[in-house]
Every structure is written in structure tokens, then in C-alpha cells.
PDB file of C-alpha atoms in Angstrom:
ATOM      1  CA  UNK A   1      25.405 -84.369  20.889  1.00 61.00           C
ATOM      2  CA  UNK A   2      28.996 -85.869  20.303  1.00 69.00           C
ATOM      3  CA  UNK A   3      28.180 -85.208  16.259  1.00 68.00           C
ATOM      4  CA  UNK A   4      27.303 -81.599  16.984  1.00 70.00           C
ATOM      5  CA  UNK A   5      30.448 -80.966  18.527  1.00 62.00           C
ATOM      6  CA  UNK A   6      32.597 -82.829  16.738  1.00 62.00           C
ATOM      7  CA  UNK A   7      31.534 -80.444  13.389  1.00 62.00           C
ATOM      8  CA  UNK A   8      31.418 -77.676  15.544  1.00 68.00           C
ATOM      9  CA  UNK A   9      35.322 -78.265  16.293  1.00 63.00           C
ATOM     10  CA  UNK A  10      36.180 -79.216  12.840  1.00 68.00           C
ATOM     11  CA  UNK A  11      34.541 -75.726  11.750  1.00 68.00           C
ATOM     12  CA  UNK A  12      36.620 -73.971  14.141  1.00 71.00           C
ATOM     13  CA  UNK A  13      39.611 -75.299  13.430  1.00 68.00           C
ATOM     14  CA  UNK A  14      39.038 -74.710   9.566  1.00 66.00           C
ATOM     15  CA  UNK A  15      38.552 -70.907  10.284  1.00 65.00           C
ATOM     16  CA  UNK A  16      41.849 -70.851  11.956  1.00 61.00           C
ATOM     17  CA  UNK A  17      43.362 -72.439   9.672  1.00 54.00           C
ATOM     18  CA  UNK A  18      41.890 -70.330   7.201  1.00 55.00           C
ATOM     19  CA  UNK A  19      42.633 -67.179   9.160  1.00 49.00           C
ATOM     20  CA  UNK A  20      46.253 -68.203   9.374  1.00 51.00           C
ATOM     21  CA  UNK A  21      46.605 -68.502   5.478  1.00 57.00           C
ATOM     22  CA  UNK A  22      45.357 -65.216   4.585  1.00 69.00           C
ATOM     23  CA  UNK A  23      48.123 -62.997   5.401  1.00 78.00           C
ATOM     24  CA  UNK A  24      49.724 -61.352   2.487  1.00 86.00           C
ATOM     25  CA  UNK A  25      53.629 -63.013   1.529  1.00 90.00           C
ATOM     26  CA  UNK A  26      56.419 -61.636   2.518  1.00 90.00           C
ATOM     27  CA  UNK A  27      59.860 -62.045   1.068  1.00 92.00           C
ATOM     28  CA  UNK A  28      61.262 -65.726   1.456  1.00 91.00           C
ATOM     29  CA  UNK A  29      64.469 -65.267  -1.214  1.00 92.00           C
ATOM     30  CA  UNK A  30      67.789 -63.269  -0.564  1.00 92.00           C
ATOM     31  CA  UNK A  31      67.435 -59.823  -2.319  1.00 94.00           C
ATOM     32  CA  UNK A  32      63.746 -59.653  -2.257  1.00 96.00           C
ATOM     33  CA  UNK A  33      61.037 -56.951  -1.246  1.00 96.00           C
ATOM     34  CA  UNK A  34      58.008 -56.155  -0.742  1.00 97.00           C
ATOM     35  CA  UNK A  35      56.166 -52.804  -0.503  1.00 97.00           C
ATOM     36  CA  UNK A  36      52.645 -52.473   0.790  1.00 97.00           C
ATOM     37  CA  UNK A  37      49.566 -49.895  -0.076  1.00 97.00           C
ATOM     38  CA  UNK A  38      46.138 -48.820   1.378  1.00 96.00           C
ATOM     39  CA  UNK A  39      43.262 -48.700  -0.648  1.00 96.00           C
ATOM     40  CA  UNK A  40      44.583 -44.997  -2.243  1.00 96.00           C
ATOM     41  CA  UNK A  41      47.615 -46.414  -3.429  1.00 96.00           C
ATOM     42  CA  UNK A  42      49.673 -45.434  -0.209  1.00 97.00           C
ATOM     43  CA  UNK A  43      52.997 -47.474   0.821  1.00 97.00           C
ATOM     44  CA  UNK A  44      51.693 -48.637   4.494  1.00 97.00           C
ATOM     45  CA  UNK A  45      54.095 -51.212   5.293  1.00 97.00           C
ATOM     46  CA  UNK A  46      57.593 -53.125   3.631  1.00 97.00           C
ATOM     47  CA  UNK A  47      59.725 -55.732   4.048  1.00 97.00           C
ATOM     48  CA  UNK A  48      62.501 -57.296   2.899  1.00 97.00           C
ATOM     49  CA  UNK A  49      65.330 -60.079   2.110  1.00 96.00           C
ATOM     50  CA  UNK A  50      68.804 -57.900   2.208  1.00 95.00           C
ATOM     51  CA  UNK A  51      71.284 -59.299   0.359  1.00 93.00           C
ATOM     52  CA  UNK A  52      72.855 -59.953   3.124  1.00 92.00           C
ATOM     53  CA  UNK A  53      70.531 -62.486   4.264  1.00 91.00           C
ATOM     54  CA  UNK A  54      68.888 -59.822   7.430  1.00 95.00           C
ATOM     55  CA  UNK A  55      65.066 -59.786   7.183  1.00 96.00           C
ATOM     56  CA  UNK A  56      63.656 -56.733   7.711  1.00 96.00           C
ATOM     57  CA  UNK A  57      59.590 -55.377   8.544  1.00 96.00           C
ATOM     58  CA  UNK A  58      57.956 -52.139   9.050  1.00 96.00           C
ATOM     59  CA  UNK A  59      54.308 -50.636   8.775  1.00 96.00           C
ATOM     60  CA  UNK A  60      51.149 -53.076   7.977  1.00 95.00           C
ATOM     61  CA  UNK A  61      50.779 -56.246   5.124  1.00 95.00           C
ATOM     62  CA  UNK A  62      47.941 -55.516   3.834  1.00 95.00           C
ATOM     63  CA  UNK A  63      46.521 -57.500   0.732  1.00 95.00           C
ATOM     64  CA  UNK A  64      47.721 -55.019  -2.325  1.00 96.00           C
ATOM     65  CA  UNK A  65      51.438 -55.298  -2.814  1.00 96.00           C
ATOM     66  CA  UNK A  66      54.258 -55.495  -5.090  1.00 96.00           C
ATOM     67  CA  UNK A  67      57.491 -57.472  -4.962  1.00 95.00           C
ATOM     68  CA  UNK A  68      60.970 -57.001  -6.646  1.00 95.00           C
ATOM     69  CA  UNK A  69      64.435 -57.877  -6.245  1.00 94.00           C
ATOM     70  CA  UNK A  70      67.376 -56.378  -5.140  1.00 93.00           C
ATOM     71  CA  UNK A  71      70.787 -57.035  -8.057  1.00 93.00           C
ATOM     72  CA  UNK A  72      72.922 -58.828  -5.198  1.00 92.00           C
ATOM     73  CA  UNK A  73      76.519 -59.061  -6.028  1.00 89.00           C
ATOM     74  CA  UNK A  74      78.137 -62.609  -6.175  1.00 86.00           C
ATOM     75  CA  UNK A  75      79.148 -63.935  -3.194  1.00 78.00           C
ATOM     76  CA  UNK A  76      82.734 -64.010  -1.938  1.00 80.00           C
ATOM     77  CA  UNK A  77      85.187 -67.117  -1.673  1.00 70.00           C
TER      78      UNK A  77
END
């Protein structure tokens, strides 16, 4: 009984685990994006890394993307 739920547990907390993983990235560098699309090649969601360091998110991730970056000027003494 104990060994039944004791795999039972560990299963269920590798599917969460798992589940957690699988969302698409997102931009994680200053200057970078991210633009979304649905299965006909339609933008569904963005986000992204201004240069000015505010993180911005609209629409849905979904898992076909493409990334890029922003030209940032230098920053200011």
C-alpha cells in the first residue's frame, strides 16, 4: 500500500513538474522579443525586454515563436 502511493506521488509530482517546463520562453535579456503564432502563421501573443529594462506581455505563448533583439543604445554615465 505505502509503495503504491509513494509512486503514485512521485508520478504526480513529475507531471507537474513536467507541466511547469513546457511553457514556451520568453525574453530574459534587455532588448529582446518575442512574437508568437497559431498554427496559420498568425501573431497571437508578444513579449518583450525594452531597452529600458520594462518587461512587457500581451496575447497567448504558444509553442511556435521567433525571437530578436532590439539595437539598444549604450548606456549613459
Amino acid at each position: 500500500m505505502r509503495k503504491s502511493f509513494a509512486l503514485g506521488l512521485g508520478l504526480t509530482a513529475a507531471l507537474v513538474a513536467t507541466a511547469a517546463l513546457a511553457r514556451p520562453p520568453g525574453p530574459d535579456e534587455i532588448g529582446e522579443f518575442y512574437f508568437y503564432y497559431d498554427a496559420a502563421g498568425n501573431v497571437v501573443g508578444q513579449a518583450e525586454l525594452s531597452c529600458a529594462g520594462v518587461y512587457s506581455e500581451s496575447g497567448a505563448r504558444t509553442a511556435k515563436y521567433s525571437s530578436g533583439h532590439m539595437t539598444c543604445p549604450p548606456p549613459r554615465d
